mmCIF file of C-alpha atoms in Angstrom:
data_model
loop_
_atom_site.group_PDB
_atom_site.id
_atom_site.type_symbol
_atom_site.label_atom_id
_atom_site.label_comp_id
_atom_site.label_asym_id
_atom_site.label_seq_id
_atom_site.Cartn_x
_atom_site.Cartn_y
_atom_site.Cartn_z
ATOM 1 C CA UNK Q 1012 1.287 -7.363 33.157
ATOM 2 C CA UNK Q 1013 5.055 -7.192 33.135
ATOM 3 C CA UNK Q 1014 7.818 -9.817 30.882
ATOM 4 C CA UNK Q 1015 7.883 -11.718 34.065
ATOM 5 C CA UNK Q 1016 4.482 -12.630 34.534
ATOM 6 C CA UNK Q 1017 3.973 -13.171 30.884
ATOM 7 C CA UNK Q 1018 6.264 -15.875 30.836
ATOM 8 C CA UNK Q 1019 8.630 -14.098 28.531
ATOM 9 C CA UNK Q 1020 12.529 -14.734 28.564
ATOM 10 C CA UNK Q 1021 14.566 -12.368 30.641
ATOM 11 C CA UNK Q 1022 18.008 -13.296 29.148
ATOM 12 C CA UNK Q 1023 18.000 -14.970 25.457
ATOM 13 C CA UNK Q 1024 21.341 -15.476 23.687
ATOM 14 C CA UNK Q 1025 22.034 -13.130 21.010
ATOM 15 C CA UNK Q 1026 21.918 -14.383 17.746
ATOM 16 C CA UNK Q 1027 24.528 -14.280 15.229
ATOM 17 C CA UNK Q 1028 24.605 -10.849 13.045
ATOM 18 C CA UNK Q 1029 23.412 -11.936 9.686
ATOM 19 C CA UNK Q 1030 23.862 -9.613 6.878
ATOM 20 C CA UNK Q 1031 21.094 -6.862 6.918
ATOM 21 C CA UNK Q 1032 18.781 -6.720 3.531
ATOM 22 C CA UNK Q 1033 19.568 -3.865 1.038
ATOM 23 C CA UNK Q 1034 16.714 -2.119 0.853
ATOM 24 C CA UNK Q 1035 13.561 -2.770 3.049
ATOM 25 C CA UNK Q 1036 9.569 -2.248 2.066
ATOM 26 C CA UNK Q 1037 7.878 -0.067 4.505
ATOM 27 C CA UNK Q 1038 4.040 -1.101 4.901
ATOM 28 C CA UNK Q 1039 2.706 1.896 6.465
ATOM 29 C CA UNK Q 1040 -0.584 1.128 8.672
ATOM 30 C CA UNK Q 1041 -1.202 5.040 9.623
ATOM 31 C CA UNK Q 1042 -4.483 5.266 8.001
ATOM 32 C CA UNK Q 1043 -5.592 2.158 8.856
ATOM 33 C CA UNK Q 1044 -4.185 0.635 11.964
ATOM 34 C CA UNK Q 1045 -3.006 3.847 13.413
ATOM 35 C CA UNK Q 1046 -6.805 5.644 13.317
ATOM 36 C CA UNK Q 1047 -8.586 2.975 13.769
ATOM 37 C CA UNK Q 1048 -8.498 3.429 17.818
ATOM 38 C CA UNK Q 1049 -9.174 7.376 17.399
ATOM 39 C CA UNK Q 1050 -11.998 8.367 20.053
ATOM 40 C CA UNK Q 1051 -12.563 11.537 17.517
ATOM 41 C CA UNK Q 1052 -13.988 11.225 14.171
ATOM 42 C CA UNK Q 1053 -11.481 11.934 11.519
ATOM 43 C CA UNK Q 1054 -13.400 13.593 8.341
ATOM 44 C CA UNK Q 1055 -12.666 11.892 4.946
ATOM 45 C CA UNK Q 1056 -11.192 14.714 3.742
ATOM 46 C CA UNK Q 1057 -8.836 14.601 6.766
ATOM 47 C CA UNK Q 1058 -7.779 10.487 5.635
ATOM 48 C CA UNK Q 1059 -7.438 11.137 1.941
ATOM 49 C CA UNK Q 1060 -5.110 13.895 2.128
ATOM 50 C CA UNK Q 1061 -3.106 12.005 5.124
ATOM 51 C CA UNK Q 1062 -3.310 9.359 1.869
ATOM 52 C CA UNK Q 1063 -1.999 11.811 -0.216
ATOM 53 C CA UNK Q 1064 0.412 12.968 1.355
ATOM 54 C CA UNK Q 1065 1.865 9.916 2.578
ATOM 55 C CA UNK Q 1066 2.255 8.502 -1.280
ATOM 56 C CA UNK Q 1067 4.004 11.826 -1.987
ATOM 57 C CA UNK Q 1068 7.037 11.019 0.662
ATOM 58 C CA UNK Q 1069 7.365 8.095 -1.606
ATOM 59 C CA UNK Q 1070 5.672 5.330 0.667
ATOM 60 C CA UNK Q 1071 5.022 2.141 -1.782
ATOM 61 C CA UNK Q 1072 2.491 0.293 0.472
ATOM 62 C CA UNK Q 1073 -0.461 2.419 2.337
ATOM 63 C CA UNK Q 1074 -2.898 0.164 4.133
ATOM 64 C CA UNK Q 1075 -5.924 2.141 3.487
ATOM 65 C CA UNK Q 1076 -8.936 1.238 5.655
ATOM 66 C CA UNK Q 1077 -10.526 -1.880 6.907
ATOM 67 C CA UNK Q 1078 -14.096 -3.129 5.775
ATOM 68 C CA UNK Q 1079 -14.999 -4.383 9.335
ATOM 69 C CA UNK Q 1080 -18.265 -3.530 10.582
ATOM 70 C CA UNK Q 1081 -19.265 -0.245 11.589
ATOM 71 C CA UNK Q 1082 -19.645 -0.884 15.407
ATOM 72 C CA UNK Q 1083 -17.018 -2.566 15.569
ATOM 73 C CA UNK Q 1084 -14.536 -0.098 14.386
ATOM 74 C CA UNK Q 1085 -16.584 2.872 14.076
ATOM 75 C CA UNK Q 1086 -13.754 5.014 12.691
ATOM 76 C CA UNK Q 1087 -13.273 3.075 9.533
ATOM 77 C CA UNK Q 1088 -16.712 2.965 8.774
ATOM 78 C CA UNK Q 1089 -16.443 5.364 5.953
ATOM 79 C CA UNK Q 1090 -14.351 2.721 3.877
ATOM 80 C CA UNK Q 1091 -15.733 2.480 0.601
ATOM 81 C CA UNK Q 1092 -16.712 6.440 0.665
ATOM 82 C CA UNK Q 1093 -12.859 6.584 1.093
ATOM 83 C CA UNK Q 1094 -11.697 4.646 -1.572
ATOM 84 C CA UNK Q 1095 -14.441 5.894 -4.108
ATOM 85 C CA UNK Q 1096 -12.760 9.176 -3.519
ATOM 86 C CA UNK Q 1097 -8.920 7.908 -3.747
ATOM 87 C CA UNK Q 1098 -7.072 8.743 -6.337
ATOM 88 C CA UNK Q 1099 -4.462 6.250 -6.292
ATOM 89 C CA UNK Q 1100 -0.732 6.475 -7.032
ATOM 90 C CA UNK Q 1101 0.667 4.452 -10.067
ATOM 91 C CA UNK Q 1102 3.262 2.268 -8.143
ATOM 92 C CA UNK Q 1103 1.731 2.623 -4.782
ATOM 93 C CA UNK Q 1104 -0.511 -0.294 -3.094
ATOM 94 C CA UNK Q 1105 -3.783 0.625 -1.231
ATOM 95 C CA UNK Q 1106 -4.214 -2.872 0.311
ATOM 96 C CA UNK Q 1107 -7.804 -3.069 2.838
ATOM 97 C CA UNK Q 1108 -8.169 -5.280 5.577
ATOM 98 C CA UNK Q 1109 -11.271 -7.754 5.098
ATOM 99 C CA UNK Q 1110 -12.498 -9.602 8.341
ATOM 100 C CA UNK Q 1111 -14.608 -12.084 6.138
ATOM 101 C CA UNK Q 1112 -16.731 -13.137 2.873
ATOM 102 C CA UNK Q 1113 -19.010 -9.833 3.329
ATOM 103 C CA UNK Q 1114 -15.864 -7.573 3.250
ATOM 104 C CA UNK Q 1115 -14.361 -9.359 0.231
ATOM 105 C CA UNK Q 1116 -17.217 -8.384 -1.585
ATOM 106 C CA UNK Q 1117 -17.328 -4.879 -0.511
ATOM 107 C CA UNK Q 1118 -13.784 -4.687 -1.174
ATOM 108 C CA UNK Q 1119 -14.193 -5.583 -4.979
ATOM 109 C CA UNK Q 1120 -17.031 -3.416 -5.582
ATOM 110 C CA UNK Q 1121 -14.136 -0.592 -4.358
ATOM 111 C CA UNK Q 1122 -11.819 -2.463 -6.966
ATOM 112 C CA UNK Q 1123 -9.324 -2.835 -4.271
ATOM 113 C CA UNK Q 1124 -6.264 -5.182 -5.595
ATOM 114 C CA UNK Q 1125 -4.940 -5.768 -2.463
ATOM 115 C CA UNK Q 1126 -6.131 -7.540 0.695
ATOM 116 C CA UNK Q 1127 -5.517 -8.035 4.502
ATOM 117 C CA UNK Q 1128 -6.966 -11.061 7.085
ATOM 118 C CA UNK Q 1129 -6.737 -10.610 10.764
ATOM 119 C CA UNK Q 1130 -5.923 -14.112 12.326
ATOM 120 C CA UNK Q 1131 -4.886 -14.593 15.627
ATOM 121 C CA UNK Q 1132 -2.320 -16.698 17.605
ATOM 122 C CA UNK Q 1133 -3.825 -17.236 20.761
ATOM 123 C CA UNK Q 1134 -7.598 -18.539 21.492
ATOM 124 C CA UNK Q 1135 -8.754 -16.089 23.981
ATOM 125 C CA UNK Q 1136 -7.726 -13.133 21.538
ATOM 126 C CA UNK Q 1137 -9.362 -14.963 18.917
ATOM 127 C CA UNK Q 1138 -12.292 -15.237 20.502
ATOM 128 C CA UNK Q 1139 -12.510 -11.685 21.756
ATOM 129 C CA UNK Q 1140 -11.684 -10.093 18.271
ATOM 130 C CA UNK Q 1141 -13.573 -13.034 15.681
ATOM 131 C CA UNK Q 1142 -15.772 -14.334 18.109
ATOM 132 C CA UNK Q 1143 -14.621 -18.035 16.899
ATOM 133 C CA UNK Q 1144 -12.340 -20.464 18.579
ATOM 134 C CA UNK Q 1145 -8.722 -20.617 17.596
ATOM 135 C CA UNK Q 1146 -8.717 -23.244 14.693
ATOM 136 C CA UNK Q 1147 -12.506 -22.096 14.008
ATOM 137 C CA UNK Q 1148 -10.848 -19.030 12.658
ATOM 138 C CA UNK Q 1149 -9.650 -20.730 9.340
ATOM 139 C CA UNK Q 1150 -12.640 -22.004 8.778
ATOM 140 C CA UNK Q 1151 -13.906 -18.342 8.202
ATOM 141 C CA UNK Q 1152 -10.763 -17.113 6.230
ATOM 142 C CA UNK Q 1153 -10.202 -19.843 4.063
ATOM 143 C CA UNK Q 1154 -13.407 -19.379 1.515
ATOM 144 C CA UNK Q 1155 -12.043 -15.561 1.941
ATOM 145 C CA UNK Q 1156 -8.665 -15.988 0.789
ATOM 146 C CA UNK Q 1157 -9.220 -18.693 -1.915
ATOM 147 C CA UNK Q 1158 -11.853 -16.352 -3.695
ATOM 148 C CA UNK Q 1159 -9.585 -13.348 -3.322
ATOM 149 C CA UNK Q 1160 -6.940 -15.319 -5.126
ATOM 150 C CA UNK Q 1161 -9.193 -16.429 -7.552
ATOM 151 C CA UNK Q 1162 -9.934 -12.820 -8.279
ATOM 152 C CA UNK Q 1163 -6.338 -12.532 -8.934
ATOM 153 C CA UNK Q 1164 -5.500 -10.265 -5.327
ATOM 154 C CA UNK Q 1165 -2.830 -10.763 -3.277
ATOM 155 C CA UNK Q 1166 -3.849 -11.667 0.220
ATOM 156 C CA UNK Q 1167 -1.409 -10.871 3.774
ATOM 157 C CA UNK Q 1168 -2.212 -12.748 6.492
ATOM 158 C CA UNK Q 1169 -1.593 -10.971 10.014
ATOM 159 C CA UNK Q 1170 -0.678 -12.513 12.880
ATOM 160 C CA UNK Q 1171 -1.743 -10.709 16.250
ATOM 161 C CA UNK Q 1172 -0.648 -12.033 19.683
ATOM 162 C CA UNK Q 1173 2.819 -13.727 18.326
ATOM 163 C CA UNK Q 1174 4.881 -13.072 21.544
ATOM 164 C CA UNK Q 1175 2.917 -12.626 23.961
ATOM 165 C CA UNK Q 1176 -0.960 -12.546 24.970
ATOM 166 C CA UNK Q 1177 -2.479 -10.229 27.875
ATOM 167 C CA UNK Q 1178 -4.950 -13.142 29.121
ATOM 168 C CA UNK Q 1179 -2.523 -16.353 28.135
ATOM 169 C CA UNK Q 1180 0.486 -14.942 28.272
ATOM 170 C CA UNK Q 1181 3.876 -15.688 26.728
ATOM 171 C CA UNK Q 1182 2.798 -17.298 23.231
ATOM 172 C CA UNK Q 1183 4.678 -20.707 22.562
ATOM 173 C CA UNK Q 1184 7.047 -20.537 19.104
ATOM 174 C CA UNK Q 1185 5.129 -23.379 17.699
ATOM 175 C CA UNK Q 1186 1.951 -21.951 17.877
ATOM 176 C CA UNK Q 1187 2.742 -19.371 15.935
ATOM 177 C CA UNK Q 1188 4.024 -21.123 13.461
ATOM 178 C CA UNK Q 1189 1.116 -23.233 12.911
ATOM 179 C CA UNK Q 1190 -1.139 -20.214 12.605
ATOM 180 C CA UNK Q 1191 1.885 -19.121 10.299
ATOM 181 C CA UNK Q 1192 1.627 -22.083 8.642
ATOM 182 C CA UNK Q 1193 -2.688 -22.369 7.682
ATOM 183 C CA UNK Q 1194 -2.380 -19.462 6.504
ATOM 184 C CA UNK Q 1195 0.325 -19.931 3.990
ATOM 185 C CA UNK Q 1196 -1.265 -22.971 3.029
ATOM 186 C CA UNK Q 1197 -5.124 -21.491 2.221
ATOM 187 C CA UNK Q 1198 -2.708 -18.792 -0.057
ATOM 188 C CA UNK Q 1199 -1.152 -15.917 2.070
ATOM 189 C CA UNK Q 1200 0.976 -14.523 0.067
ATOM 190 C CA UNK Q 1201 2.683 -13.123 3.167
ATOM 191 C CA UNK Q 1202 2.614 -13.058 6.673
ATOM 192 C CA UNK Q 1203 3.047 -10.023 9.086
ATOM 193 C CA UNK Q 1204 4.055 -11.009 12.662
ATOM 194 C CA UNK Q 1205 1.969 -8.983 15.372
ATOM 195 C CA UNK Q 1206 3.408 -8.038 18.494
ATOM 196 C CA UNK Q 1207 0.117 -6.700 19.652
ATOM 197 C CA UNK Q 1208 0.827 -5.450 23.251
ATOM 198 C CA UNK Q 1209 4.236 -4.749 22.792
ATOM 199 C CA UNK Q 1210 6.308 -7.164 24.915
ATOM 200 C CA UNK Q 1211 8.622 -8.850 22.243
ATOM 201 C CA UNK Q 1212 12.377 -8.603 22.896
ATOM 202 C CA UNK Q 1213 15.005 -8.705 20.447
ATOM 203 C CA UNK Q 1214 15.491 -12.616 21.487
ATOM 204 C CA UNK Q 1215 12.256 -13.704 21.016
ATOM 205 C CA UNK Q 1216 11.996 -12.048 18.182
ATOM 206 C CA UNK Q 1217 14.675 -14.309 16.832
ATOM 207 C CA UNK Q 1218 13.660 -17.162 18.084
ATOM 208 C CA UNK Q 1219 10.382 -16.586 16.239
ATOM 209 C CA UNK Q 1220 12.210 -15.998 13.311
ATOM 210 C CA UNK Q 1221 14.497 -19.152 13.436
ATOM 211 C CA UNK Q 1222 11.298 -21.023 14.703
ATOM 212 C CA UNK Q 1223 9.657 -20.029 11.127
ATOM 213 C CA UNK Q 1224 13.370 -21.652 9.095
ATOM 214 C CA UNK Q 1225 12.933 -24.453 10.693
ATOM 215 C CA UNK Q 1226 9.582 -25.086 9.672
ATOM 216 C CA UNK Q 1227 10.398 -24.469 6.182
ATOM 217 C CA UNK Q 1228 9.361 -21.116 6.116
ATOM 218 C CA UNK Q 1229 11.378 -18.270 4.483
ATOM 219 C CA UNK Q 1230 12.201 -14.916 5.452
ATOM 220 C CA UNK Q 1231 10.771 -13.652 2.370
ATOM 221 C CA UNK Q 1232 7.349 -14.330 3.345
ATOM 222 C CA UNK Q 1233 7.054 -12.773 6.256
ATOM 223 C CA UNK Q 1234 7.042 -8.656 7.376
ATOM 224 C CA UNK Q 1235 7.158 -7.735 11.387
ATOM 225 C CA UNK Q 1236 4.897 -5.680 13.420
ATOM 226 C CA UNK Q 1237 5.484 -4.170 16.442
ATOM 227 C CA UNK Q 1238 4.367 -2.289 19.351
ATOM 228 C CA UNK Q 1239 6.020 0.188 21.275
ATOM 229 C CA UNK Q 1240 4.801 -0.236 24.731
ATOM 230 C CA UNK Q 1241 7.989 -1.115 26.248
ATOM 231 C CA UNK Q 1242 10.289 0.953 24.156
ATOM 232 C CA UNK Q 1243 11.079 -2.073 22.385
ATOM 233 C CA UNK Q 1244 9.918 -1.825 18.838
ATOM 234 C CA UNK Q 1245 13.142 -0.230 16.797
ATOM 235 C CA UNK Q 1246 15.265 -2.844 19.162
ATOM 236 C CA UNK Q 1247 12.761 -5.658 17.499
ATOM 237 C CA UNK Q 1248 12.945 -4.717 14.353
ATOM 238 C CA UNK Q 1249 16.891 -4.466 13.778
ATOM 239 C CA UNK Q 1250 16.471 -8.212 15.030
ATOM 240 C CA UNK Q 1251 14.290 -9.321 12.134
ATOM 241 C CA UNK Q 1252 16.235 -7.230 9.800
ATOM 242 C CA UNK Q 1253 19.602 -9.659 10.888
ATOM 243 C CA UNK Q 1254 17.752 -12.319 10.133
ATOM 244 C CA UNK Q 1255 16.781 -11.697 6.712
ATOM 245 C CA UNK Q 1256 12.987 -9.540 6.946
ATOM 246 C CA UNK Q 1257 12.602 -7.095 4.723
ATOM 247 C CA UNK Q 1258 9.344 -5.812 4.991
ATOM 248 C CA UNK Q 1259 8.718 -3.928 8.609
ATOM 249 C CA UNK Q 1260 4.763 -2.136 9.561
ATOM 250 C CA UNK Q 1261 4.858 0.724 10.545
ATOM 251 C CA UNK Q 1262 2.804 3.919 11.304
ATOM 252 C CA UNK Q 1263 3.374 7.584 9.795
ATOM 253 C CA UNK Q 1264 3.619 9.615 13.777
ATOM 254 C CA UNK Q 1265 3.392 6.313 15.536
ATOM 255 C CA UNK Q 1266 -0.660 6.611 15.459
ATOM 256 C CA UNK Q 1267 -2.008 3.408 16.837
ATOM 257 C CA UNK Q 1268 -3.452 0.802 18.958
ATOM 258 C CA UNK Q 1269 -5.740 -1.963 19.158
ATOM 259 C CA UNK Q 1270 -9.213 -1.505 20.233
ATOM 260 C CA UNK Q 1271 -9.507 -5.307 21.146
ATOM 261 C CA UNK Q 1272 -6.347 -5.232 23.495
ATOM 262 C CA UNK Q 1273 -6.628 -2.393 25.691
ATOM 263 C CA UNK Q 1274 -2.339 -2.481 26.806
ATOM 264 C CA UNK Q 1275 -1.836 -2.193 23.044
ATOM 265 C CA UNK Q 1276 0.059 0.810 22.489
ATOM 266 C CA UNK Q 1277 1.146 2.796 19.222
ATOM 267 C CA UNK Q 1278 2.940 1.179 16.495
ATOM 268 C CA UNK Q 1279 6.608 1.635 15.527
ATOM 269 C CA UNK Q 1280 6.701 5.249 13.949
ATOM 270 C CA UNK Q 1281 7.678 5.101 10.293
ATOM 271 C CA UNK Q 1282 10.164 8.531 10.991
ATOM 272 C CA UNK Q 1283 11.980 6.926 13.605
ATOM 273 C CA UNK Q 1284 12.338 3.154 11.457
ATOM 274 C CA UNK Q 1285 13.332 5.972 8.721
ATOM 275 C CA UNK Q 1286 15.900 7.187 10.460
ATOM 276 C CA UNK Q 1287 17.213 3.790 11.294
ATOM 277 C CA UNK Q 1288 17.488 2.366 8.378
ATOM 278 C CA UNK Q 1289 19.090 5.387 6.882
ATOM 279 C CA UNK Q 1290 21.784 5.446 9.559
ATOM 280 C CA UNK Q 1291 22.141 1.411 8.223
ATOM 281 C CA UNK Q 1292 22.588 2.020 4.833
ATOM 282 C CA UNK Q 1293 19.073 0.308 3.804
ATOM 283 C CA UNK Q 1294 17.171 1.831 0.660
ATOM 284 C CA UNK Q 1295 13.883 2.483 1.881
ATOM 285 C CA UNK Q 1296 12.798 5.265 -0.768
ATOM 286 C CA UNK Q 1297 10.951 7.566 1.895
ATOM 287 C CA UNK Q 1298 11.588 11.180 1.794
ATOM 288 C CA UNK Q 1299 11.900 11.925 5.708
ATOM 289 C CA UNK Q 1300 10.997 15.468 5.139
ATOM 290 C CA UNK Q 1301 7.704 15.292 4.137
ATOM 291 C CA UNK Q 1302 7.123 12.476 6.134
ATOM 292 C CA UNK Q 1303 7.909 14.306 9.147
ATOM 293 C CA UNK Q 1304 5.812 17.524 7.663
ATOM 294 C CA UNK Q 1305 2.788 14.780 6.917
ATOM 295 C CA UNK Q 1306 2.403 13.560 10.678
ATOM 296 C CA UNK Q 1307 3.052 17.299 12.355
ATOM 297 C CA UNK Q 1308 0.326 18.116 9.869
ATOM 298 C CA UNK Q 1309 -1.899 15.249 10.951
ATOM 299 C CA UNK Q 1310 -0.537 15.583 14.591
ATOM 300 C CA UNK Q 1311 -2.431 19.076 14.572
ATOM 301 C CA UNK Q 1312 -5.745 17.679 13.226
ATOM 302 C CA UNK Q 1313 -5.928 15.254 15.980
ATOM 303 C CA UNK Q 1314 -5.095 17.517 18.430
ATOM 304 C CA UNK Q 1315 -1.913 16.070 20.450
ATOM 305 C CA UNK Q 1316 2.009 16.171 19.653
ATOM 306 C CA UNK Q 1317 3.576 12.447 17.378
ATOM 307 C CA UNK Q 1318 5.238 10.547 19.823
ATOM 308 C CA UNK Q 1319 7.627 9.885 17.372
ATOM 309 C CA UNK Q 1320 11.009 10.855 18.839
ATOM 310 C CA UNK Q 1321 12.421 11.794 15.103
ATOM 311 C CA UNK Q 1322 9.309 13.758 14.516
ATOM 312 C CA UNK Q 1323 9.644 15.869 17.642
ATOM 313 C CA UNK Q 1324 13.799 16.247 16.941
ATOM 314 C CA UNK Q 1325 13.471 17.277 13.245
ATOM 315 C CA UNK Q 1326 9.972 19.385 13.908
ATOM 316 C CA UNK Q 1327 10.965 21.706 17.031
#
């Protein structure tokens, strides 16, 4: 399904150039969101050193694993035999993603500090990926996130389907912002917008972003996620970094995809938003060397080349 028949602007004003952040958080979702659609298996061995590894380049944020249900996500099923063997970084956040009250308590048995909800946008995606109906979904996160507050852990709340939906199309501004909204409310500490099948374009990515303002909402709580499947995703992100974000997901290689949307593609690479931001002056703290080394190294374990154009360039 093309822009068209999603519904999607063709021609959006640009916005005006705000001034760009000074240093941006990378939140890299390789281990998690990037191996989670795998058809291997990737040996724990494999994952902790791709852990490793990744904290030595100097990445401050590693999304770890997900406590989801083993037939659901079959790859991540070895989650708390991960994190029992972790040995984690001083500095460096290992934060899980949690689906509901079962995986908040595996998650502090692991003494995880650190947590991630999976909400949804749209009600057909919800439905397909929670099994609940659209507002029925914060009736399952909220016990979740007040308890993990409680406990004193800082809660994200991700946002999947925000521009556009493969069954429902283009995603209305104010729906998102709801979503946005609940979650904020029940005590997301931030939100990360999902561009799950990869359709966003730098003008609806603004016009999510001022939607957001105008609701009250500031830049500093949210972080962007995109998908490349258009060849849109370093385009997307420069527009959220004009307008103030200053936390962008990304994935170590470009690993990635979504095993509840099939059209979802991988995620931005982390080299190639490296190699942006260095080229814009923007502190990022990532040694692009190792980086690169990391996901050729973990490139050769899952047997297939990065697609990450700065991998290939700095690799061949």
């Amino acid at each position: 399904m093309g822009p068209r028949e999603l519904g999607l602007p063709m021609q959006v004003a640009a916005p005006e150039p705000g001034e760009l952040p000074a240093a941006v958080t990378i939140w890299e979702v390789g281990p998690r969101d990037g191996l989670q659609n795998e058809k291997q298996a990737v040996p724990v061995e494999v994952k902790l050193e791709f852990l490793d590894r990744l904290a030595d380049a100097g990445l401050p944020v590693l999304e770890a694993t997900s406590f989801v249900r083993p037939e659901w996500v079959p790859q991540l099923a070895d989650a708390a035999e991960l994190l029992a063997g972790l040995q984690r970084v001083p500095g460096i956040r290992y934060p899980v993603l949690v689906p509901n009250a079962k995986g908040l308590d595996r998650a502090l048995e692991s003494q995880v500090r650190d947590i991630a909800i999976f909400a949804s946008a749209t009600e057909t995606f919800t439905r397909r990926n929670l099994n609940r109906g659209l507002d029925e979904q914060f009736a399952m996160f909220d016990p979740v996130v007040r308890r993990a507050v409680g406990e004193g852990l800082s809660v994200r709340g991700y946002i999947s389907m925000c521009f556009g939906d493969p069954w429902e199309g283009a995603v209305p501004v104010e729906q998102v912002v709801s979503v946005g909204k609940r979650l904020l409310e029940m005590g997301c500490d931030q939100l990360s917008l999902g561009d799950t099948i990869g359709v966003a374009t730098p003008g609806h990515v603004s016009a999510l972003l001022r939607g957001f303002v105008a609701a009250g909402i500031g830049v500093d709580r949210l972080a962007v996620h995109f998908h490349d499947t258009y060849g849109q995703a370093l385009s997307n992100t420069f527009a959220a970094l004009q307008h103030g974000v200053s936390t962008v997901d990304s994935s170590a290689g470009g690993l990635g995809g979504c095993p509840y949307a099939k059209s979802a593609t991988g995620n931005l690479a982390t080299e190639d938003l490296v190699w942006m931001l260095e080229g814009l002056g923007i502190k990022h703290g990532v040694d692009l060397g190792k980086l690169v080394e990391t996901s050729v190294w973990m490139a050769e374990r899952l047997g297939r080349p990065s697609p990450s154009r700065v991998v290939k360039a700095l690799s061949s």
